[in-house]
Coordinates of C-alpha atoms and ligand atoms in Angstrom, one line a residue:
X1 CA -0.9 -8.4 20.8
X2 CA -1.5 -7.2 17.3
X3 CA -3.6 -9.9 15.0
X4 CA -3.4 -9.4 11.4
X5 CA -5.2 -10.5 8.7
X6 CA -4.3 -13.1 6.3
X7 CA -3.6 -9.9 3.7
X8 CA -0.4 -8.8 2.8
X9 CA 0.4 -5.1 4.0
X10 CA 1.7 -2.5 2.4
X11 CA 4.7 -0.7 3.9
X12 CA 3.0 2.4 3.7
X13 CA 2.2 5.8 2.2
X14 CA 4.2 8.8 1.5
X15 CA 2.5 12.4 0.6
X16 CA 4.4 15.9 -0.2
X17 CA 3.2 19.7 -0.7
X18 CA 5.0 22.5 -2.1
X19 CA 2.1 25.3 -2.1
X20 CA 1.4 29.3 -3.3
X21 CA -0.6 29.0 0.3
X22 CA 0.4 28.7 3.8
X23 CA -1.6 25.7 4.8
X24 CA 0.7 23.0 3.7
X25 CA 0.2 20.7 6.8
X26 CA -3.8 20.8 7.0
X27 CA -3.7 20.2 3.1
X28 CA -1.1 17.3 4.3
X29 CA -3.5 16.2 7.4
X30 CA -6.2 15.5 4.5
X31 CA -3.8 14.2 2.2
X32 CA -3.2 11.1 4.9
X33 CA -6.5 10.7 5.8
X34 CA -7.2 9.2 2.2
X35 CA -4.4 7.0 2.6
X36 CA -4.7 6.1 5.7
X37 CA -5.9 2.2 4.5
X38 CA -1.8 1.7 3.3
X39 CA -0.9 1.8 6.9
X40 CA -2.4 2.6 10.6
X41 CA 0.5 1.7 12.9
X42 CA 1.8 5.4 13.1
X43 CA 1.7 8.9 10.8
X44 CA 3.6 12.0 10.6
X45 CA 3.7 15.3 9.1
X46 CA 6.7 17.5 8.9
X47 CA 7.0 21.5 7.5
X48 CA 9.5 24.0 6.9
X49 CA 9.4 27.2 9.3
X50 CA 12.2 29.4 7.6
X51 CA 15.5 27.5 7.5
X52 CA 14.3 24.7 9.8
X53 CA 11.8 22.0 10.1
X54 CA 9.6 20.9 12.5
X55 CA 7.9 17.8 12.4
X56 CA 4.9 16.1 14.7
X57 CA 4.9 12.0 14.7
X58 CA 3.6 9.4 16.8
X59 CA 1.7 5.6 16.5
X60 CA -1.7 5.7 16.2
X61 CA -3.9 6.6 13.2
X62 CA -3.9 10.0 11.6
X63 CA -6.7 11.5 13.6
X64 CA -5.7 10.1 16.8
X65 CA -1.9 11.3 16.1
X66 CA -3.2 14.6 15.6
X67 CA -4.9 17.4 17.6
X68 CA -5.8 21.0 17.2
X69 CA -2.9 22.0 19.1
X70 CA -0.5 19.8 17.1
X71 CA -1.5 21.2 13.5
X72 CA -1.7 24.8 15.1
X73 CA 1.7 24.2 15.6
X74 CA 2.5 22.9 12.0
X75 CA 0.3 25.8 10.6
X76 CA 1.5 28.6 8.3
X77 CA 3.9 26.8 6.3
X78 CA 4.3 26.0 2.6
X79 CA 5.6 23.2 2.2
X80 CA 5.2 19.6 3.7
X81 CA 5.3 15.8 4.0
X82 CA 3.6 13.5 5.1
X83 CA 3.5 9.5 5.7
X84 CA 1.3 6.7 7.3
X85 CA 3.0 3.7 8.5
X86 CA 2.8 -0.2 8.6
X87 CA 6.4 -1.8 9.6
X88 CA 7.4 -4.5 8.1
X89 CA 11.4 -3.6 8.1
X90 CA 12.5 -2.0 11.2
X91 CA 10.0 -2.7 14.5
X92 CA 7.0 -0.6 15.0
X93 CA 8.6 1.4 17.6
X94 CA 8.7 5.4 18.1
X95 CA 12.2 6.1 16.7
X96 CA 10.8 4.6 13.5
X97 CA 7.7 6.5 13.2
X98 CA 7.8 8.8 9.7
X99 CA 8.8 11.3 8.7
X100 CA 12.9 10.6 9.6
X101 CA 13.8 14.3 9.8
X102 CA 17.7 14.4 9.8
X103 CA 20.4 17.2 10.8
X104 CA 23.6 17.2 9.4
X105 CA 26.1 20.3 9.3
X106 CA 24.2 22.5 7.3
X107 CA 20.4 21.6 8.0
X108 CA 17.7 19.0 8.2
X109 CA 15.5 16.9 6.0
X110 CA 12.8 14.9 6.4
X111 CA 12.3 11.6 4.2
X112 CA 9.0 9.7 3.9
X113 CA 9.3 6.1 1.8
X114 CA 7.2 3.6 1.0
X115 CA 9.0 0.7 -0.1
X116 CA 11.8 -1.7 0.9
X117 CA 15.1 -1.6 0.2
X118 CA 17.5 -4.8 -0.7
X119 CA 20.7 -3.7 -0.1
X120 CA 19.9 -2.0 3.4
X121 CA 23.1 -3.9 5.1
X122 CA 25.6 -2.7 2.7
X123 CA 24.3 1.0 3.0
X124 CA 24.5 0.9 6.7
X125 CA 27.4 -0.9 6.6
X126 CA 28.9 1.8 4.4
X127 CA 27.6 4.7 6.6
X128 CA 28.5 2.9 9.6
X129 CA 32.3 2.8 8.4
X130 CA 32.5 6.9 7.9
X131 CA 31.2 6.7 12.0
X132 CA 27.0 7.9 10.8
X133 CA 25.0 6.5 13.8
X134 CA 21.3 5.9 13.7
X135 CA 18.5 6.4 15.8
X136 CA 15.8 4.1 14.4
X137 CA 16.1 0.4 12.7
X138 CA 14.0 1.2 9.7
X139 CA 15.1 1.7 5.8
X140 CA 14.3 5.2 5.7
X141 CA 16.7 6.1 8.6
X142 CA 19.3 4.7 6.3
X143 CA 17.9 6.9 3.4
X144 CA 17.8 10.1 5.4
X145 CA 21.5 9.9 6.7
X146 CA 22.4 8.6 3.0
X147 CA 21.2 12.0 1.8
X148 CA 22.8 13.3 4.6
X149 CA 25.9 11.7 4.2
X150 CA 25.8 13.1 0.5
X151 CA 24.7 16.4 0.7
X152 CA 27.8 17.2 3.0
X153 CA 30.3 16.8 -0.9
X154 CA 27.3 18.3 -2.6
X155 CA 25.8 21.4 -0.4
X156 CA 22.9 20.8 -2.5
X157 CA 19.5 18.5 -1.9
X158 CA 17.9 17.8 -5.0
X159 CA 22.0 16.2 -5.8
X160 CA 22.0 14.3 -2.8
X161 CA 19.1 13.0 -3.2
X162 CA 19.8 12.0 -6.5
X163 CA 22.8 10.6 -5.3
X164 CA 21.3 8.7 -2.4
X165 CA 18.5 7.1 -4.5
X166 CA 21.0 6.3 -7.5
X167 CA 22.5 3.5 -4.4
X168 CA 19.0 2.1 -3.6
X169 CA 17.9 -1.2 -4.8
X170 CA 14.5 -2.6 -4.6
X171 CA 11.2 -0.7 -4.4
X172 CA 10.8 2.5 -3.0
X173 CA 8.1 6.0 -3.6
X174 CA 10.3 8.8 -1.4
X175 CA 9.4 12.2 -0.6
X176 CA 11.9 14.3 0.3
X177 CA 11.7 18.1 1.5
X178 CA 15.2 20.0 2.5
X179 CA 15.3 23.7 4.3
X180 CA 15.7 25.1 1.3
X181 CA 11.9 24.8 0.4
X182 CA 12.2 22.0 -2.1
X183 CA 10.1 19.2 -1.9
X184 CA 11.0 16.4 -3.8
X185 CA 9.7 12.9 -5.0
X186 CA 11.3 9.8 -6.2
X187 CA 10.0 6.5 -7.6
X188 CA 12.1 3.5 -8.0
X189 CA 13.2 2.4 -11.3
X190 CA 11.5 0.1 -12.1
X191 CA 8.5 1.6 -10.8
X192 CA 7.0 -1.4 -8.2
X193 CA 5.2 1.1 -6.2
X194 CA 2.7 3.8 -7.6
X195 CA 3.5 7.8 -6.7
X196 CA 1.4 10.4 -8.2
X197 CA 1.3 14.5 -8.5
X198 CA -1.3 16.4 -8.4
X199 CA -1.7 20.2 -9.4
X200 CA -4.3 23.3 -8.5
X201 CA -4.1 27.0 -8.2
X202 CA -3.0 26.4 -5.1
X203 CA 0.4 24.3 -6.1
X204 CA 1.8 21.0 -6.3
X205 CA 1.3 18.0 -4.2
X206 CA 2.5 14.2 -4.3
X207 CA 0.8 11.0 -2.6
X208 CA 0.9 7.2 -3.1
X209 CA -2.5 7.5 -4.9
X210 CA -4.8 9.6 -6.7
X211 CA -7.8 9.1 -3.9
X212 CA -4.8 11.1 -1.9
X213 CA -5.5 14.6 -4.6
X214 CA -9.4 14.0 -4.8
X215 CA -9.4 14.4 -1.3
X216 CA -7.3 17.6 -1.4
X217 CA -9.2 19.0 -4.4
X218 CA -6.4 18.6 -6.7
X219 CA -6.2 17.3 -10.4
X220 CA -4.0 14.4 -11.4
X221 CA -1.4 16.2 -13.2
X222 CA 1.0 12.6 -13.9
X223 CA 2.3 9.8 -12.5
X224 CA 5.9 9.6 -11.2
X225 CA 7.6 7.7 -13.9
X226 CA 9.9 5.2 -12.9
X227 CA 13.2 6.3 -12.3
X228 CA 11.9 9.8 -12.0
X229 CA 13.2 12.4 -9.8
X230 CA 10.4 15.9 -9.7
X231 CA 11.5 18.8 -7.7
X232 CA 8.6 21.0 -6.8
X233 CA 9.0 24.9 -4.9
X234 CA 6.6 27.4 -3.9
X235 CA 3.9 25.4 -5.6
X236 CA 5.6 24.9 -8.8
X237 CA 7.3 21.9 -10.8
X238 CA 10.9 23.4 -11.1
X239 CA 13.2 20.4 -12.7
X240 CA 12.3 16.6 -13.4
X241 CA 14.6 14.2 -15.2
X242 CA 14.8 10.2 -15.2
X243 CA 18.3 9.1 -13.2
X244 CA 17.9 6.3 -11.8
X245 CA 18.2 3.0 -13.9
X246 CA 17.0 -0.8 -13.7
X247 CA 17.1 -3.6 -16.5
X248 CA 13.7 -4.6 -15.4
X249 CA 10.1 -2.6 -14.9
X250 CA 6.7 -3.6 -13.4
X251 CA 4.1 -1.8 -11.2
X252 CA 3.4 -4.6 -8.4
X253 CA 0.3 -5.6 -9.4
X254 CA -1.0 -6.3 -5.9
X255 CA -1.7 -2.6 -6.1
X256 CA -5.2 -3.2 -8.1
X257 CA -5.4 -6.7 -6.4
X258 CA -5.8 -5.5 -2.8
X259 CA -3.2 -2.6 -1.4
X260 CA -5.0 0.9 -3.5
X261 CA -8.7 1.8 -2.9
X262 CA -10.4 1.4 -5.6
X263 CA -11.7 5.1 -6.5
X264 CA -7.5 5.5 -7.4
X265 CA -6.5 5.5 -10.6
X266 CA -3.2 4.3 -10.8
X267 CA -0.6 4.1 -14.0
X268 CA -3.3 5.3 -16.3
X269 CA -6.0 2.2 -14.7
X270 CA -8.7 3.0 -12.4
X271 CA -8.4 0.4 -9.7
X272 CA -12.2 0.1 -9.9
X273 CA -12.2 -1.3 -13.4
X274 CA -9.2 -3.8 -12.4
X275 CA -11.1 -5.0 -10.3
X276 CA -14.5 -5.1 -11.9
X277 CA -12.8 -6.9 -15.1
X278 CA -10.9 -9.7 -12.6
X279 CA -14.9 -10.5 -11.6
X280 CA -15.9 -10.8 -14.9
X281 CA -12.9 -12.9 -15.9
X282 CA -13.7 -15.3 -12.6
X283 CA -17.1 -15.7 -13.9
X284 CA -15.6 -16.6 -17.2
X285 CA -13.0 -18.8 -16.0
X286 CA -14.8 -20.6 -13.4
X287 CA -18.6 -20.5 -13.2
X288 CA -20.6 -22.1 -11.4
X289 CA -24.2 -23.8 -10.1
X290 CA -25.2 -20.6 -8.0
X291 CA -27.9 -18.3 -6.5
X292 CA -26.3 -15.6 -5.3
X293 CA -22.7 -13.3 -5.8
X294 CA -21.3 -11.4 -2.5
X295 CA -17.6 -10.2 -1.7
X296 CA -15.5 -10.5 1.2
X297 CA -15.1 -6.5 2.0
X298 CA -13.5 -4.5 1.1
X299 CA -11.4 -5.5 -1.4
X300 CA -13.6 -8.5 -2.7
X301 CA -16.5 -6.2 -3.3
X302 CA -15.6 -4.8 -6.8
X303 CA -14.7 -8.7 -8.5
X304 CA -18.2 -9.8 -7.1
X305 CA -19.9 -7.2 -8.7
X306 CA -18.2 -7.8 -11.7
X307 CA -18.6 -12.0 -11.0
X308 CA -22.6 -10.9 -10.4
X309 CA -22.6 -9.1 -13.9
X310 CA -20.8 -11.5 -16.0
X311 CA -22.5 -14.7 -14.8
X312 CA -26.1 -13.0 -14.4
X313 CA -26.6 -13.6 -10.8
X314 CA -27.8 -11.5 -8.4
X315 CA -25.2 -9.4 -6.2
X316 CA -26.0 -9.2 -2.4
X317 CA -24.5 -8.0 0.2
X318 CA -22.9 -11.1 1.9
X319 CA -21.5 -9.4 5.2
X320 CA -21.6 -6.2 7.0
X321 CA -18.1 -5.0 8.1
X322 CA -16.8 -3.2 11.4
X323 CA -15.5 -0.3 9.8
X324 CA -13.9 1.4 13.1
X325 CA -11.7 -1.9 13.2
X326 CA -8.5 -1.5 11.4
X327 CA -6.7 -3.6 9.2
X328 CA -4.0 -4.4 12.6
X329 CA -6.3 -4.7 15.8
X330 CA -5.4 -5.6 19.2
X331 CA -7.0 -8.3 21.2
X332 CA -5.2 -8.8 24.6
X333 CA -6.7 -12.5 25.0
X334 CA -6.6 -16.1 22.9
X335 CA -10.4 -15.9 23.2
X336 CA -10.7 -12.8 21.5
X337 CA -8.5 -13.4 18.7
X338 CA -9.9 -16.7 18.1
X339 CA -13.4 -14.0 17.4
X340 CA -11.4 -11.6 15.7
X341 CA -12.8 -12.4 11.9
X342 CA -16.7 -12.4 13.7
X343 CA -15.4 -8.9 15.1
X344 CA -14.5 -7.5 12.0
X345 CA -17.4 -9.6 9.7
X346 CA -20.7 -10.3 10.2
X347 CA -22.9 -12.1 7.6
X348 CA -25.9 -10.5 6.0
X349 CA -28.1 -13.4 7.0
X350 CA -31.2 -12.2 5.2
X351 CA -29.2 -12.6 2.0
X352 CA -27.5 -16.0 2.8
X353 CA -30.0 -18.5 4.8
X354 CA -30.9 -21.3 2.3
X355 CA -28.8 -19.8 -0.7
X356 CA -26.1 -21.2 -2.8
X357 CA -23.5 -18.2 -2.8
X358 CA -20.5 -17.4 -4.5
X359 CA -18.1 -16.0 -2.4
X360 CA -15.1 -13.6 -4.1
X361 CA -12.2 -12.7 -2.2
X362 CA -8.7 -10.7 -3.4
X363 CA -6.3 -13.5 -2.5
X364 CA -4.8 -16.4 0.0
X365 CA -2.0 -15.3 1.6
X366 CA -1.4 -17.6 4.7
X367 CA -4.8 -19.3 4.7
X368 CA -5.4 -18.0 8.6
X369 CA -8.6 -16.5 7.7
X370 CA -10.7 -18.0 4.8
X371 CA -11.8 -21.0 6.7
X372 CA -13.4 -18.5 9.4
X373 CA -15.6 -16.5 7.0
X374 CA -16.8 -19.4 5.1
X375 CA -17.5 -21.0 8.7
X376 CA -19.8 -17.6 9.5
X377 CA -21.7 -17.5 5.9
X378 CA -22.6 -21.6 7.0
X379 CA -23.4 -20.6 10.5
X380 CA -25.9 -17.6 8.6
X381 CA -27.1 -20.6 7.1
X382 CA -25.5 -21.1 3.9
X383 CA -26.2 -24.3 1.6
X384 CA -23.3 -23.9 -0.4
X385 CA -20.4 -21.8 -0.1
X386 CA -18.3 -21.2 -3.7
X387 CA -15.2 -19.3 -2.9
X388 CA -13.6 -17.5 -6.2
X389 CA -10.0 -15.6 -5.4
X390 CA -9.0 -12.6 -8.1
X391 CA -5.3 -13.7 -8.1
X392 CA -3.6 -16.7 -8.6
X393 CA -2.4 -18.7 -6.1
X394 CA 0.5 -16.8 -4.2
X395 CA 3.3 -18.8 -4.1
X396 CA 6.7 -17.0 -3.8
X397 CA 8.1 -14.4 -1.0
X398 CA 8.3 -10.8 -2.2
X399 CA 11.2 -8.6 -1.2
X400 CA 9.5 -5.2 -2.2
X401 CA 7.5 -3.7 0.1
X402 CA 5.1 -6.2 1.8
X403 CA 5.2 -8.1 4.7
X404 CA 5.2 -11.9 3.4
X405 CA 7.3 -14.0 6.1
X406 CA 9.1 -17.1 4.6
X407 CA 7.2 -19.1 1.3
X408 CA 7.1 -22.1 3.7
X409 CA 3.7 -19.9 5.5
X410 CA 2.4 -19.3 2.0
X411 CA -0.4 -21.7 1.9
X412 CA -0.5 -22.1 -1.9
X413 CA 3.0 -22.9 -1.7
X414 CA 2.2 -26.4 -0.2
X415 CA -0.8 -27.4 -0.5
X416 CA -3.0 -28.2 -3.7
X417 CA -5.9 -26.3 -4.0
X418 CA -7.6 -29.3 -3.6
X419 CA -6.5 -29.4 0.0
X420 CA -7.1 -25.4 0.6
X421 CA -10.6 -26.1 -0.4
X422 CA -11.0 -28.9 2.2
X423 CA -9.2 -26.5 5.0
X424 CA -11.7 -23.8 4.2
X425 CA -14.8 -26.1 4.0
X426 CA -15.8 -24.8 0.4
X427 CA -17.6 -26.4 -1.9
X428 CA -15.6 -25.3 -4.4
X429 CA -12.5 -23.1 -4.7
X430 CA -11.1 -21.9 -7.7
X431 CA -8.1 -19.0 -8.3
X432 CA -7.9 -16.5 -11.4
X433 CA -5.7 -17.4 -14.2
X434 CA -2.4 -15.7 -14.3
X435 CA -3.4 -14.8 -17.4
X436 CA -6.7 -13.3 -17.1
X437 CA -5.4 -11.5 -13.9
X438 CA -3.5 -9.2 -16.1
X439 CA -5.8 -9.2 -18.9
X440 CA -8.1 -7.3 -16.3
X441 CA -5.4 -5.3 -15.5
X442 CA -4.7 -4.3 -19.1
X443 CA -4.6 -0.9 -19.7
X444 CA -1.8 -0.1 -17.0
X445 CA 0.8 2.1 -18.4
X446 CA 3.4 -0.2 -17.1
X447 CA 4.1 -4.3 -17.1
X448 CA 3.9 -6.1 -14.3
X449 CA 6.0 -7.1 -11.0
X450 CA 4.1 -10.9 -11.0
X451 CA 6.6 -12.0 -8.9
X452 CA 4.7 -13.6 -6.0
X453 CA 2.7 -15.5 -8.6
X454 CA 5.3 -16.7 -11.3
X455 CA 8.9 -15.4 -9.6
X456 CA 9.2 -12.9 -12.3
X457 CA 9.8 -9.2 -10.4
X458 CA 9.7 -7.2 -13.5
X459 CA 10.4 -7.7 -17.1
X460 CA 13.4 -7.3 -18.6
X461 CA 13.8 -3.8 -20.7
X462 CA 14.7 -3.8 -24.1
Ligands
SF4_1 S1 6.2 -10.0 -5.6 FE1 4.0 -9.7 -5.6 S2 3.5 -8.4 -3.8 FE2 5.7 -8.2 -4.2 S3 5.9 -6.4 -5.6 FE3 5.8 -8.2 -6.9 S4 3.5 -8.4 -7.4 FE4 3.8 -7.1 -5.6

């Protein structure tokens, strides 16, 4: 049985190359690597070999899906992409493993997303009625036979992809590469996931994030706008334009909360600084009577440093993590998953015993978890344990891209803080304002999806 955390997740990570060199799928291998944290249930890699594709794709995380005999196989290629998986929308089985590479009269394609898409039924229903039977459950094997579907009127693949995405609602990051050696990416209109390209001598690449072209040596050249569609061939940007339209825009701001690592700079805002500045902020909003800051890792580490800095006290380390644990784990027994959080954390107790500590954490989701870890830092020895969250209180469902069940399991959506505090056994407890949240977050190129926080998915364009 798989035990997750009490995180959201992500719905993914999708990656593209269209290179002057014939190493597309290494470059692509590396590419996934850095993104592996936005999903570890399965990854894929798919190239062109002259008018065909082939493709490699199984569960498992990027270095155990593949081998030296695997990316032999994929080798000598230009062009390529890429995806890591966490299902949320179609079950975690083989058929939905990315990327969905598609035949249709005239060829193939093979579709990565990241994303989730609103009006799924009505697609399939609408494919389903012009007899298109699918293989897999997921959204993207609706997108692939969608391009399909259009590309047997067009005869072209940057048109029918165009087409396809022009019919998706909801939040979605795409790459796309045809037999023709396009490879092409698309990000939704009103831009709730971040998509990136990145430029060197050796050509063009996309990727959910910018660690993604560090990694691969190559310089952020631009973000995806929203709405944008970029076609890139043999290693070179050869058409963008801005299709696809929305009446509202917002980058999902979970992105610098939790999903992106933080050496990413996303939208023009290094995830770092978000971060950092949401720390600060706690410190300002809600100090408190303390000796020590630490963070729950990983994504709690950057707002204690910047709590530590703003408030003057010292920063410790407050755990040590399991880093060959992923964020899904499986633990066959009850007794084991009952352990799971002592598995994955274990406190520092040399920088805890006898100390008053402040405690930051990225958010609350179902409240499955917090109590554990402030049960180990008491265990360690603890006097007082002052937990500080860098979001608000999350108390609405999100349709776009994460994995939040029903608002009836969101914690915050029934209980006071009050009585979160008492479930967790803090001392205190206290949330970021809504409003200093995206004052840290200011200097993003785009508003904000605060949707989960407020109900507001977006703002409204002018
Ligand atoms: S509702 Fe929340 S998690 Fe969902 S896209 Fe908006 S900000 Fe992100």
């Amino acid at each position: 049985m798989f035990l997750r955390s009490d995180k959201l997740h992500e719905e993914c990570a999708v990656f593209g190359a269209s290179l002057k060199t014939p190493d597309a799928a290494s470059l692509t291998y590396n590419g996934l690597i850095a993104l592996q944290h936005r999903g570890q249930e399965s990854a894929g890699i798919a190239v062109t070999e002259g008018n065909n594709i082939l493709y490699h794709k199984n569960e498992g995380l990027v270095s155990e899906v593949f081998d030296k005999k695997t990316m032999e196989r994929l080798s000598g290629s230009y062009n390529a992409v890429g995806h890591t998986r966490y299902s949320t929308k179609g079950s975690a089985t083989h058929a939905n493993v990315q990327p969905i590479v598609k035949e249709y009269l005239t060829g193939r394609i093979a579709v990565c997303l990241n994303g989730n898409i609103t009006n799924i039924d009505k697609l399939h229903e609408k494919l389903a009625a012009v007899g298109v039977s699918f293989a897999a459950s997921s959204h993207c094997d609706v997108i692939a036979a969608l391009i399909a579907y259009h590309n047997v009127t067009l005869n072209c693949t940057e048109k029918s992809v165009v087409a396809a995405a022009s019919e998706l609602e909801g939040a979605f990051c795409l790459t796309v590469m045809g037999c023709d050696g396009k490879v092409i990416a698309v990000r939704d209109p009103n831009g709730y996931r971040p998509l990136c390209i990145g430029k060197s001598e050796k050509g063009i690449i996309f990727a959910s994030e910018t660690s993604a072209l560090d990694t691969c040596g190559f310089e952020l050249l631009r973000d995806v706008k929203p709405g944008e569609v970029v076609v890139a061939q043999n290693g070179e940007i050869v058409n963008s334009s801005v299709p696809l339209e929305s009446e509202t825009l917002g980058l999902c701001i979970f992105e610098y909360v939790y999903f992106a690592r933080p050496d990413s700079v996303i939208d023009g805002l290094s995830v770092f600084k978000a971060r950092y500045e949401m720390g600060r902020r706690l410190a300002r909003e809600c100090p408190t009577d303390a000796d020590c800051v630490c963070g729950v890792p990983d994504s709690g580490l950057e707002a204690a440093m910047g709590y530590a800095f703003e408030s003057g006290l010292p920063y410790v380390s407050g755990f040590n993590k399991n880093r060959y644990i992923g964020r899904s784990f499986i633990f066959p027994t009850q007794a084991e998953r009952a352990n799971a959080v002592r598995m994955k954390l274990n406190p520092v107790a040399f920088n805890v015993e006898g100390k008053r500590i402040v405690v930051c954490d990225d958010s609350i989701v179902r409240g499955t978890t917090g109590g554990k870890t402030i049960d180990l830092l008491r265990k360690a020895g603890a006097k007082e344990v002052h937990l500080r969250i860098s979001s608000p209180p999350f108390i609405h469902s999100c349709s776009y891209g994460t994995d939040v069940g029903d608002e009836s399991t969101l914690v915050a959506n029934h209980k006071t803080i009050d009585e979160i505090r008492e479930l967790f056994n803090a001392d205190t407890l206290a949330y970021i304002s809504l409003e200093g949240l995206v004052d840290a977050c200011s200097g993003c190129n785009l508003p904000f999806c605060l949707g989960c926080f407020n109900g507001e998915y977006g703002v409204k364009k002018n």
